[in-house]
Tab-separated table of C-alpha atoms in Angstrom:
chain	number	residue	atom	x	y	z
A	1	MET	CA	243.379	228.960	140.736
A	2	SER	CA	239.686	228.800	138.421
A	3	ASP	CA	238.520	231.816	136.699
A	4	GLU	CA	236.409	233.260	138.870
A	5	GLN	CA	239.095	233.098	141.649
A	6	ALA	CA	241.448	234.573	139.414
A	7	ALA	CA	238.306	237.500	138.513
A	8	GLY	CA	237.520	237.433	142.455
A	9	PRO	CA	234.091	236.823	143.260
A	10	ALA	CA	232.619	237.950	146.561
A	11	LEU	CA	233.182	235.857	149.160
A	12	VAL	CA	230.551	234.469	151.498
A	13	ASP	CA	231.706	231.838	154.387
A	14	ALA	CA	228.625	229.698	155.376
A	15	ARG	CA	231.008	226.655	157.171
A	16	GLY	CA	229.129	225.267	160.192
A	17	LEU	CA	225.990	226.577	159.331
A	18	ARG	CA	223.016	224.618	159.189
A	19	CYS	CA	219.836	224.862	156.373
A	20	PRO	CA	218.288	227.213	155.739
A	21	LEU	CA	221.319	229.191	156.824
A	22	PRO	CA	223.759	228.944	154.383
A	23	VAL	CA	221.268	230.491	151.918
A	24	ILE	CA	220.338	232.798	153.500
A	25	ARG	CA	223.949	234.555	154.275
A	26	LEU	CA	224.112	234.134	150.200
A	27	ALA	CA	221.160	235.782	149.714
A	28	ALA	CA	221.786	237.935	151.711
A	29	ARG	CA	225.095	239.167	150.496
A	30	ALA	CA	223.797	239.380	146.648
A	31	ARG	CA	221.558	242.129	147.471
A	32	ASP	CA	224.293	244.808	147.599
A	33	LEU	CA	226.125	243.120	144.447
A	34	PRO	CA	224.949	244.238	140.637
A	35	ALA	CA	224.191	242.147	138.109
A	36	GLY	CA	227.114	240.138	136.229
A	37	ALA	CA	228.412	239.346	139.819
A	38	LEU	CA	229.976	236.377	140.770
A	39	VAL	CA	229.682	235.133	144.302
A	40	THR	CA	230.915	232.129	145.739
A	41	VAL	CA	229.683	230.297	149.667
A	42	LEU	CA	231.839	227.885	151.535
A	43	ALA	CA	229.613	225.194	153.123
A	44	THR	CA	229.996	222.729	154.611
A	45	ASP	CA	225.897	221.783	154.971
A	46	PRO	CA	225.079	219.240	152.757
A	47	ALA	CA	222.304	220.965	151.555
A	48	ALA	CA	223.814	223.222	150.425
A	49	ARG	CA	225.080	221.231	147.102
A	50	HIS	CA	221.336	221.297	146.420
A	51	ASP	CA	220.016	223.774	147.618
A	52	VAL	CA	222.466	226.578	146.630
A	53	PRO	CA	221.065	226.140	142.480
A	54	ALA	CA	217.893	225.620	143.362
A	55	TRP	CA	217.864	229.719	145.225
A	56	ALA	CA	219.463	230.735	141.892
A	57	ARG	CA	216.786	228.867	139.597
A	58	MET	CA	214.153	230.495	141.838
A	59	ARG	CA	216.055	234.173	141.376
A	60	GLY	CA	217.506	234.146	137.865
A	61	HIS	CA	220.507	234.004	138.678
A	62	GLU	CA	223.231	231.016	137.561
A	63	THR	CA	224.975	228.504	138.769
A	64	ALA	CA	229.013	229.085	138.032
A	65	GLY	CA	230.471	226.166	139.676
A	66	GLU	CA	230.565	223.855	142.294
A	67	ARG	CA	233.608	222.223	144.167
A	68	ARG	CA	234.866	220.368	146.892
A	69	VAL	CA	237.331	221.734	148.196
A	70	VAL	CA	239.828	219.040	150.849
A	71	PRO	CA	241.714	221.637	152.850
A	72	ASP	CA	245.194	220.283	153.222
A	73	ASP	CA	245.341	222.542	157.363
A	74	GLY	CA	242.510	219.993	158.667
A	75	ALA	CA	240.141	222.316	158.372
A	76	GLU	CA	236.578	220.651	157.851
A	77	GLU	CA	235.859	219.528	153.691
A	78	HIS	CA	233.546	221.825	152.211
A	79	TRP	CA	231.454	222.833	149.037
A	80	ALA	CA	232.439	226.176	147.147
A	81	LEU	CA	229.666	226.422	145.124
A	82	THR	CA	229.489	230.080	142.660
A	83	VAL	CA	226.517	231.691	141.113
A	84	ARG	CA	226.430	234.646	139.075
A	85	LEU	CA	223.692	237.094	139.765
A	86	GLY	CA	221.135	237.883	137.049
A	87	PRO	CA	219.277	241.095	136.996
A	88	PRO	CA	217.304	242.222	140.535
A	89	PRO	CA	214.259	241.527	140.660
A	90	GLY	CA	212.002	244.455	140.075
A	91	ARG	CA	214.438	246.021	137.297
A	92	ALA	CA	214.100	242.595	135.420
A	93	SER	CA	212.631	242.620	131.667
B	1	MET	CA	179.538	206.217	151.155
B	2	THR	CA	182.476	205.114	151.765
B	3	HIS	CA	183.488	201.909	154.010
B	4	THR	CA	185.581	205.386	156.133
B	5	THR	CA	182.392	207.104	156.826
B	6	GLU	CA	180.750	203.817	157.647
B	7	HIS	CA	183.312	203.217	160.319
B	8	ALA	CA	185.329	206.097	160.857
B	9	PRO	CA	186.168	205.323	164.510
B	10	THR	CA	185.969	208.635	167.123
B	11	ARG	CA	189.786	210.053	167.277
B	12	ALA	CA	190.947	209.854	169.929
B	13	HIS	CA	192.858	213.008	169.569
B	14	PRO	CA	190.087	215.346	168.069
B	15	ASP	CA	192.200	218.309	168.352
B	16	ARG	CA	194.613	216.962	165.974
B	17	VAL	CA	195.184	217.068	162.283
B	18	HIS	CA	197.022	214.526	160.906
B	19	LEU	CA	198.854	214.676	157.408
B	20	ASP	CA	201.550	212.426	157.384
B	21	ASN	CA	200.039	209.036	156.232
B	22	GLY	CA	202.506	208.358	153.779
B	23	GLY	CA	203.822	205.106	154.664
B	24	ARG	CA	202.382	204.368	158.003
B	25	ALA	CA	198.619	205.846	158.170
B	26	ARG	CA	195.625	205.008	160.875
B	27	TRP	CA	194.517	201.531	161.266
B	28	HIS	CA	191.548	201.609	158.641
B	29	PRO	CA	188.315	200.438	160.702
B	30	LEU	CA	187.732	197.267	159.061
B	31	ALA	CA	191.705	196.367	158.911
B	32	ARG	CA	191.229	197.123	162.349
B	33	GLN	CA	187.691	194.486	163.207
B	34	ALA	CA	190.180	191.881	161.004
B	35	PHE	CA	193.503	192.047	163.385
B	36	LEU	CA	191.269	191.790	166.269
B	37	GLN	CA	188.724	188.802	165.343
B	38	ALA	CA	192.713	187.368	163.825
B	39	VAL	CA	194.086	187.934	167.176
B	40	ASP	CA	191.242	185.972	168.255
B	41	ASP	CA	191.137	182.856	166.055
B	42	GLY	CA	194.649	182.717	164.472
B	43	TRP	CA	197.119	183.305	167.079
B	44	ALA	CA	197.860	179.873	167.647
B	45	ASP	CA	201.611	179.079	164.795
B	46	PRO	CA	200.615	178.425	161.623
B	47	ARG	CA	202.724	174.982	160.758
B	48	ARG	CA	201.088	173.059	164.270
B	49	LEU	CA	198.756	170.149	162.957
B	50	HIS	CA	196.728	170.560	165.038
B	51	THR	CA	192.628	172.368	165.112
B	52	GLU	CA	194.105	176.073	166.590
B	53	GLY	CA	196.949	175.505	164.814
B	54	ARG	CA	195.078	174.892	161.009
B	55	ARG	CA	192.511	177.504	162.150
B	56	ALA	CA	195.462	180.202	162.096
B	57	ALA	CA	196.906	178.705	158.632
B	58	ALA	CA	193.951	178.973	157.048
B	59	LEU	CA	193.441	182.819	157.616
B	60	LEU	CA	197.007	183.622	155.976
B	61	ASP	CA	196.289	181.540	153.538
B	62	GLY	CA	193.198	183.537	152.741
B	63	ALA	CA	195.317	185.976	152.802
B	64	ARG	CA	197.903	185.383	150.705
B	65	GLU	CA	194.805	184.573	147.958
B	66	ALA	CA	193.383	187.751	148.591
B	67	VAL	CA	196.110	189.972	148.102
B	68	ALA	CA	196.678	187.830	145.412
B	69	GLY	CA	193.618	188.939	144.187
B	70	VAL	CA	193.868	192.870	144.681
B	71	LEU	CA	197.519	192.390	142.772
B	72	GLY	CA	196.312	190.778	139.887
B	73	ALA	CA	198.682	187.673	140.561
B	74	ARG	CA	198.403	183.839	141.435
B	75	THR	CA	197.947	183.181	144.895
B	76	GLU	CA	201.836	180.787	145.117
B	77	GLU	CA	203.344	184.054	143.653
B	78	VAL	CA	202.509	186.486	147.010
B	79	ARG	CA	205.098	186.421	150.272
B	80	PHE	CA	204.353	188.205	152.862
B	81	THR	CA	208.161	189.555	154.693
B	82	HIS	CA	208.755	190.979	157.694
B	83	SER	CA	208.370	194.835	156.411
B	84	HIS	CA	208.065	196.009	153.074
B	85	THR	CA	211.926	197.318	154.098
B	86	THR	CA	212.184	193.279	153.724
B	87	ALA	CA	210.373	192.411	150.813
B	88	LEU	CA	212.739	194.989	148.700
B	89	HIS	CA	215.974	193.915	150.471
B	90	SER	CA	215.124	190.014	149.749
B	91	ALA	CA	213.523	191.690	146.019
B	92	VAL	CA	216.518	193.338	144.579
B	93	LEU	CA	219.352	189.760	147.163
B	94	ALA	CA	217.458	187.233	145.513
B	95	ALA	CA	215.859	188.468	141.477
B	96	ALA	CA	219.832	190.199	141.426
B	97	ASP	CA	221.694	185.955	142.443
B	98	GLY	CA	218.660	184.501	140.381
B	99	ARG	CA	220.234	186.267	137.219
B	100	ARG	CA	223.703	186.135	138.456
B	101	ARG	CA	225.095	184.564	135.053
B	102	ALA	CA	224.057	187.662	132.881
B	103	GLY	CA	225.635	189.900	134.958
B	104	GLY	CA	225.973	192.156	137.816
B	105	ASP	CA	224.558	195.803	136.902
B	106	VAL	CA	221.365	196.668	139.006
B	107	VAL	CA	219.031	199.788	136.599
B	108	VAL	CA	217.617	201.999	139.670
B	109	SER	CA	215.851	205.612	138.842
B	110	THR	CA	217.918	207.891	141.746
B	111	VAL	CA	214.207	208.598	143.734
B	112	GLU	CA	213.988	205.185	144.222
B	113	ARG	CA	213.556	204.282	147.974
B	114	ALA	CA	216.683	204.579	150.219
B	115	ALA	CA	215.867	200.326	150.526
B	116	VAL	CA	216.492	199.575	146.602
B	117	LEU	CA	218.882	201.488	146.233
B	118	HIS	CA	221.357	199.740	148.927
B	119	ALA	CA	220.125	196.814	147.899
B	120	ALA	CA	221.382	197.514	144.501
B	121	HIS	CA	224.499	198.539	145.766
B	122	ASP	CA	224.766	195.527	147.838
B	123	ALA	CA	223.945	192.766	144.928
B	124	ALA	CA	226.013	194.769	142.040
B	125	ALA	CA	228.923	194.665	144.749
B	126	THR	CA	228.483	191.178	145.149
B	127	HIS	CA	228.707	190.036	141.276
B	128	GLY	CA	230.835	192.450	140.624
B	129	GLY	CA	228.756	194.802	138.647
B	130	ARG	CA	227.488	197.707	139.301
B	131	ARG	CA	224.405	200.314	140.215
B	132	VAL	CA	223.595	202.309	137.095
B	133	ASP	CA	221.676	205.458	137.853
B	134	VAL	CA	219.138	206.680	135.760
B	135	PRO	CA	218.092	210.598	136.963
B	136	VAL	CA	215.170	212.412	137.007
B	137	ASP	CA	214.019	215.203	135.158
B	138	ARG	CA	212.432	217.988	137.816
B	139	THR	CA	209.931	216.478	138.369
B	140	GLY	CA	210.697	213.510	140.002
B	141	ARG	CA	210.238	211.299	136.698
B	142	VAL	CA	212.300	209.498	134.839
B	143	ASP	CA	212.907	209.813	131.609
B	144	PRO	CA	211.334	205.592	129.954
B	145	ASP	CA	214.212	205.918	126.657
B	146	ALA	CA	217.491	206.314	129.819
B	147	MET	CA	215.936	203.605	131.624
B	148	ALA	CA	215.326	201.211	128.702
B	149	ASP	CA	218.755	202.672	127.047
B	150	ALA	CA	220.475	201.832	130.642
B	151	LEU	CA	218.692	197.792	131.293
B	152	ALA	CA	218.987	197.331	127.801
B	153	SER	CA	223.090	197.374	128.282
B	154	PRO	CA	224.485	194.166	128.611
B	155	GLY	CA	225.391	192.278	131.987
B	156	VAL	CA	222.366	193.752	132.974
B	157	ALA	CA	221.156	191.495	136.517
B	158	LEU	CA	218.109	193.151	137.500
B	159	ALA	CA	216.228	197.051	137.082
B	160	ALA	CA	213.774	198.828	139.649
B	161	LEU	CA	211.203	201.644	139.014
B	162	GLN	CA	208.746	202.676	141.680
B	163	HIS	CA	204.952	203.560	140.653
B	164	ALA	CA	205.207	206.207	142.556
B	165	ASN	CA	207.474	208.563	144.594
B	166	GLY	CA	205.949	208.495	148.453
B	167	GLU	CA	207.358	211.642	148.744
B	168	VAL	CA	206.335	213.752	146.087
B	169	GLY	CA	203.762	211.555	144.562
B	170	THR	CA	205.158	211.674	140.818
B	171	LEU	CA	204.146	208.761	138.995
B	172	GLN	CA	206.367	206.507	136.584
B	173	PRO	CA	206.526	205.102	133.331
B	174	VAL	CA	206.113	201.529	134.958
B	175	GLU	CA	204.067	200.086	131.672
B	176	ASP	CA	206.499	202.074	129.081
B	177	VAL	CA	209.721	201.120	131.266
B	178	HIS	CA	208.270	197.354	131.585
B	179	ALA	CA	207.561	196.244	128.207
B	180	ARG	CA	210.625	197.398	127.452
B	181	ALA	CA	212.338	195.550	130.281
B	182	LEU	CA	210.662	192.212	128.636
B	183	ALA	CA	212.137	192.707	125.387
B	184	ALA	CA	215.387	192.635	126.788
B	185	GLY	CA	215.080	189.680	128.490
B	186	VAL	CA	215.454	192.026	131.947
B	187	PRO	CA	213.446	190.824	134.872
B	188	LEU	CA	211.719	194.986	136.760
B	189	LEU	CA	210.711	194.978	140.569
B	190	VAL	CA	207.781	198.027	141.189
B	191	ASP	CA	208.363	199.192	143.971
B	192	ALA	CA	204.770	199.691	144.865
B	193	GLY	CA	204.959	200.651	148.567
B	194	ALA	CA	203.426	204.684	147.732
B	195	SER	CA	200.930	203.394	145.686
B	196	LEU	CA	198.747	200.191	146.023
B	197	GLY	CA	195.607	200.979	147.565
B	198	HIS	CA	195.857	205.006	145.782
B	199	VAL	CA	196.239	204.222	142.444
B	200	ALA	CA	195.245	201.696	140.043
B	201	LEU	CA	198.442	199.119	139.776
B	202	PRO	CA	199.018	198.170	136.009
B	203	PRO	CA	199.888	194.555	135.206
B	204	SER	CA	203.213	196.047	133.990
B	205	TRP	CA	205.510	193.966	136.944
B	206	ASP	CA	207.976	190.873	137.028
B	207	LEU	CA	209.081	191.324	141.487
B	208	LEU	CA	206.305	194.213	143.023
B	209	ALA	CA	206.683	194.969	146.800
B	210	ALA	CA	204.484	196.644	148.799
B	211	ASP	CA	203.267	198.332	152.441
B	212	PRO	CA	200.193	197.534	153.849
B	213	ALA	CA	200.858	200.225	156.914
B	214	ASP	CA	200.434	202.683	153.584
B	215	TRP	CA	197.351	201.247	153.556
B	216	GLY	CA	196.106	201.600	156.932
B	217	ALA	CA	197.450	198.310	157.727
B	218	PRO	CA	199.674	197.028	160.357
B	219	ALA	CA	203.320	197.527	160.252
B	220	GLY	CA	205.683	194.297	160.858
B	221	VAL	CA	204.766	193.002	157.693
B	222	GLY	CA	205.376	192.954	153.960
B	223	VAL	CA	204.207	192.238	150.589
B	224	LEU	CA	205.999	190.629	147.954
B	225	ALA	CA	205.404	189.412	144.574
B	226	ALA	CA	207.207	187.286	142.235
B	227	ARG	CA	206.135	186.492	139.302
B	228	GLY	CA	206.296	182.615	138.864
B	229	ARG	CA	209.144	183.425	135.917
B	230	VAL	CA	211.646	185.190	137.369
B	231	ARG	CA	213.964	183.080	139.173
B	232	LEU	CA	215.248	183.566	142.394
B	233	VAL	CA	217.618	182.528	144.532
B	234	LEU	CA	217.852	184.304	148.385
B	235	ARG	CA	220.731	183.401	150.544
B	236	GLY	CA	220.718	182.748	154.068
B	237	PRO	CA	220.030	180.551	156.728
B	238	GLU	CA	217.562	177.812	155.764
B	239	ASP	CA	214.059	178.111	157.343
B	240	PRO	CA	211.140	176.784	156.542
B	241	GLU	CA	209.850	180.428	155.370
B	242	PRO	CA	213.474	182.220	153.184
B	243	TRP	CA	210.868	185.207	152.669
B	244	ALA	CA	210.074	185.870	155.931
B	245	PRO	CA	211.851	183.248	158.526
B	246	GLY	CA	209.922	181.793	161.309
B	247	GLY	CA	206.630	182.821	159.885
B	248	VAL	CA	204.630	186.022	160.078
B	249	SER	CA	202.267	187.804	162.316
B	250	VAL	CA	198.836	185.737	161.409
B	251	PRO	CA	197.079	188.424	162.739
B	252	ALA	CA	198.894	191.140	161.183
B	253	ALA	CA	198.852	189.592	157.583
B	254	PHE	CA	195.403	188.706	157.868
B	255	ALA	CA	194.978	192.474	158.662
B	256	ALA	CA	196.739	193.167	155.545
B	257	ALA	CA	194.383	191.539	153.370
B	258	VAL	CA	191.379	192.834	154.354
B	259	GLY	CA	192.732	196.426	154.428
B	260	LEU	CA	193.782	196.252	150.644
B	261	GLN	CA	190.220	194.983	149.872
B	262	ALA	CA	189.119	197.884	151.604
B	263	VAL	CA	190.817	200.373	150.001
B	264	ALA	CA	190.301	198.621	146.991
B	265	ALA	CA	186.929	198.580	146.905
B	266	ASP	CA	186.646	202.392	147.453
B	267	ARG	CA	189.753	203.192	145.779
B	268	GLU	CA	188.269	205.347	142.586
B	269	ALA	CA	186.113	207.780	145.295
B	270	GLU	CA	188.664	208.039	147.576
B	271	ASP	CA	190.834	209.332	144.675
B	272	ALA	CA	188.149	211.876	143.357
B	273	ARG	CA	187.263	213.009	146.767
B	274	ARG	CA	191.756	213.266	147.484
B	275	ARG	CA	192.983	214.333	144.142
B	276	ALA	CA	190.081	217.530	144.780
B	277	LEU	CA	191.275	218.732	148.273
B	278	ILE	CA	195.138	218.458	146.657
B	279	ASP	CA	194.958	220.290	144.128
B	280	ARG	CA	193.485	222.763	146.213
B	281	VAL	CA	196.212	222.632	148.711
B	282	ARG	CA	198.568	223.059	145.657
B	283	ALA	CA	197.029	226.118	144.712
B	284	THR	CA	196.731	227.463	147.612
B	285	VAL	CA	200.293	227.263	148.652
B	286	ALA	CA	201.601	228.399	145.056
B	287	THR	CA	199.888	231.496	146.439
B	288	VAL	CA	202.395	231.660	149.645
B	289	PRO	CA	205.715	233.833	148.536
B	290	ASP	CA	208.577	232.158	147.911
B	291	VAL	CA	207.471	228.584	147.535
B	292	GLU	CA	208.210	225.645	145.289
B	293	VAL	CA	205.510	223.308	144.743
B	294	VAL	CA	207.054	220.452	143.426
B	295	GLY	CA	206.346	217.096	141.723
B	296	GLU	CA	204.223	216.162	138.934
B	297	PRO	CA	201.015	218.174	138.337
B	298	ASP	CA	198.950	215.735	137.173
B	299	ALA	CA	200.695	211.698	136.597
B	300	ARG	CA	200.821	211.997	139.945
B	301	LEU	CA	199.166	210.311	143.637
B	302	PRO	CA	195.652	211.388	144.040
B	303	HIS	CA	196.608	212.185	148.178
B	304	VAL	CA	200.606	213.451	148.347
B	305	ALA	CA	201.500	216.894	148.192
B	306	THR	CA	205.103	218.690	148.032
B	307	PHE	CA	206.118	221.617	148.622
B	308	SER	CA	209.638	223.788	149.340
B	309	PHE	CA	209.546	227.717	151.292
B	310	LEU	CA	212.593	229.193	150.415
B	311	TYR	CA	214.273	230.744	153.451
B	312	VAL	CA	212.387	228.726	156.153
B	313	ASP	CA	214.121	225.975	158.464
B	314	GLY	CA	211.704	222.725	158.041
B	315	GLU	CA	212.234	221.668	161.552
B	316	ALA	CA	210.919	225.649	163.206
B	317	LEU	CA	208.306	225.504	160.550
B	318	LEU	CA	207.130	221.656	161.927
B	319	THR	CA	207.594	222.355	164.975
B	320	GLU	CA	205.589	225.245	164.728
B	321	LEU	CA	202.391	223.268	163.299
B	322	ASP	CA	203.086	221.321	165.542
B	323	ARG	CA	202.106	223.027	168.395
B	324	ALA	CA	198.750	224.339	165.793
B	325	GLY	CA	198.139	221.045	166.117
B	326	LEU	CA	199.315	219.489	162.719
B	327	ALA	CA	201.458	216.745	161.847
B	328	VAL	CA	203.203	217.364	158.584
B	329	GLY	CA	206.241	215.557	157.437
B	330	SER	CA	209.683	217.069	155.363
B	331	GLY	CA	212.750	215.832	153.502
B	332	SER	CA	215.030	218.701	154.728
B	333	ALA	CA	217.927	217.456	156.666
B	334	CYS	CA	217.176	219.874	158.772
B	335	THR	CA	214.190	217.804	160.236
B	336	ALA	CA	215.922	214.248	160.122
B	337	SER	CA	218.436	212.789	162.354
B	338	THR	CA	220.887	213.400	159.247
B	339	LEU	CA	222.534	216.150	157.693
B	340	GLU	CA	221.859	214.612	154.624
B	341	PRO	CA	218.197	215.980	152.782
B	342	SER	CA	216.356	213.681	151.241
B	343	HIS	CA	217.630	211.625	148.144
B	344	VAL	CA	215.025	212.897	146.444
B	345	LEU	CA	215.004	216.291	146.284
B	346	ALA	CA	218.400	216.690	145.683
B	347	ALA	CA	217.883	214.074	142.509
B	348	MET	CA	215.125	216.341	140.977
B	349	GLY	CA	216.816	219.330	141.490
B	350	VAL	CA	214.443	221.498	143.761
B	351	LEU	CA	214.862	223.615	147.554
B	352	THR	CA	215.085	220.669	149.423
B	353	HIS	CA	215.090	223.033	152.749
B	354	GLY	CA	211.724	224.523	154.087
B	355	ASN	CA	209.706	220.896	153.118
B	356	VAL	CA	206.461	219.802	154.115
B	357	ARG	CA	205.168	216.786	152.631
B	358	ILE	CA	200.939	216.082	152.945
B	359	ALA	CA	199.738	212.877	152.409
B	360	LEU	CA	196.381	212.465	152.704
B	361	ASP	CA	194.051	209.356	155.102
B	362	ARG	CA	190.750	208.679	154.082
B	363	SER	CA	189.637	209.819	157.134
B	364	THR	CA	191.236	213.302	156.219
B	365	THR	CA	188.072	215.950	156.019
B	366	GLU	CA	187.416	219.022	153.772
B	367	GLN	CA	187.872	221.105	157.547
B	368	ASP	CA	190.876	219.259	158.042
B	369	VAL	CA	192.976	220.942	154.953
B	370	ASP	CA	190.666	223.651	155.915
B	371	ARG	CA	192.612	224.257	158.971
B	372	PHE	CA	195.896	223.340	157.217
B	373	LEU	CA	195.474	225.594	155.183
B	374	ALA	CA	194.448	228.078	157.140
B	375	VAL	CA	197.184	228.081	159.436
B	376	LEU	CA	199.729	227.503	156.964
B	377	PRO	CA	200.757	230.816	155.760
B	378	GLY	CA	201.326	232.532	158.858
B	379	ALA	CA	203.763	229.776	160.498
B	380	VAL	CA	205.072	230.006	157.604
B	381	ALA	CA	205.568	234.135	157.829
B	382	ARG	CA	206.459	233.999	161.699
B	383	VAL	CA	209.373	231.249	160.940
B	384	ARG	CA	211.462	233.364	157.969
B	385	GLU	CA	210.314	236.123	160.686
B	386	MET	CA	212.494	234.904	163.220
B	387	LEU	CA	215.514	233.870	161.135
B	388	GLY	CA	215.166	238.183	159.717
B	389	VAL	CA	214.859	236.839	155.558
B	390	GLY	CA	212.359	239.986	154.486
B	391	GLY	CA	213.191	241.672	151.687
B	392	LEU	CA	215.949	238.766	150.696
């Protein structure tokens, strides 16, 4: 288990959703979390792997991990993308 | 006055503004005229020895000479192919094969056209090498030092670097990279498919591919030039014209050459005119909330602008703009038949969704750009509203 998982990041399951929905779901979840929190989004859409880090950069967050997940239960392969939240907009110094 | 305004045809669909002119533009009026002339005079098989055949052959020879003139090449260094894609495939495969004793590796930038990346992969696999991908920065520009290091490594057969990226407009440091390639003894393929006819082409290439459909000439013909010093081995069934088996369309090749001369003649005026319009587009689009205007701001093609809107479904935006009479391009996965987004945007590390790309043609007017800029912010807002992303 990675450090992120041990710390219990918030989880957004966006598997099966096409762009830009994984990023939108992630942003909606991030809105309710404090600075420093970790959020992991699960996505089957290949665009999410590029767009989650781009979103993080545009919003002052930090990319904290990228993992390809191959489930043994026959479920679809997907990305687990983790972001560490920065200060919320408006409260940033 | 430019050729465009002198010869501007009446638009068949005056209510439409077409801003997706990269790789396929409205035919230049002089290219169209040349094509029709060659249909009448050059319909015969140029390999036959009768008067009609010789007339067709003369048009083809003239076309080759004219293209060579614009490229600064010798006529025998220029070949017509069946498409720009074919030119890229053949250039990579033949140059890599010609240098297989030096090694099997092919060095490319990560933002080369898919045809180059795929051909480089195949060529490397055939000769026991690998494709070496050199990354780009956030603006899409390759680092010339990284490219030079890669191509000076042992076992490199060939390197490929585009003159400019057609998706984001960024110019590449081809002169610098070519000087280093020359020093390393590695031939450099320069893909000028998005740049020829729009910006000045430096003589820094060993192989060069270009795309007539991009400069307002017919699709169905491509240009491949190779300096005489480059050793080429092109495999394939025996044919008198191995670079275009069966021969190219004489009217298409003739129109490509006449079109190229026409765009070369007014290139500087069209550079200034379109660069000013694109500067306005980039500045105005940047005021839309949550947008990334991508690509190099200065060292770029004069007629291309690309931007990505956060939380926007690219397909929905294209549909919205099309309904308003505006045709644009996109590198978003949601607008393509594949799930994969543009490999160029991905390599740059910029947002791939909500992407819009415009390429201005010589027939694009200031009013066309005004109309686009008037419609775009509202269209983005409507698409965002549909997804309920307010406050994110």
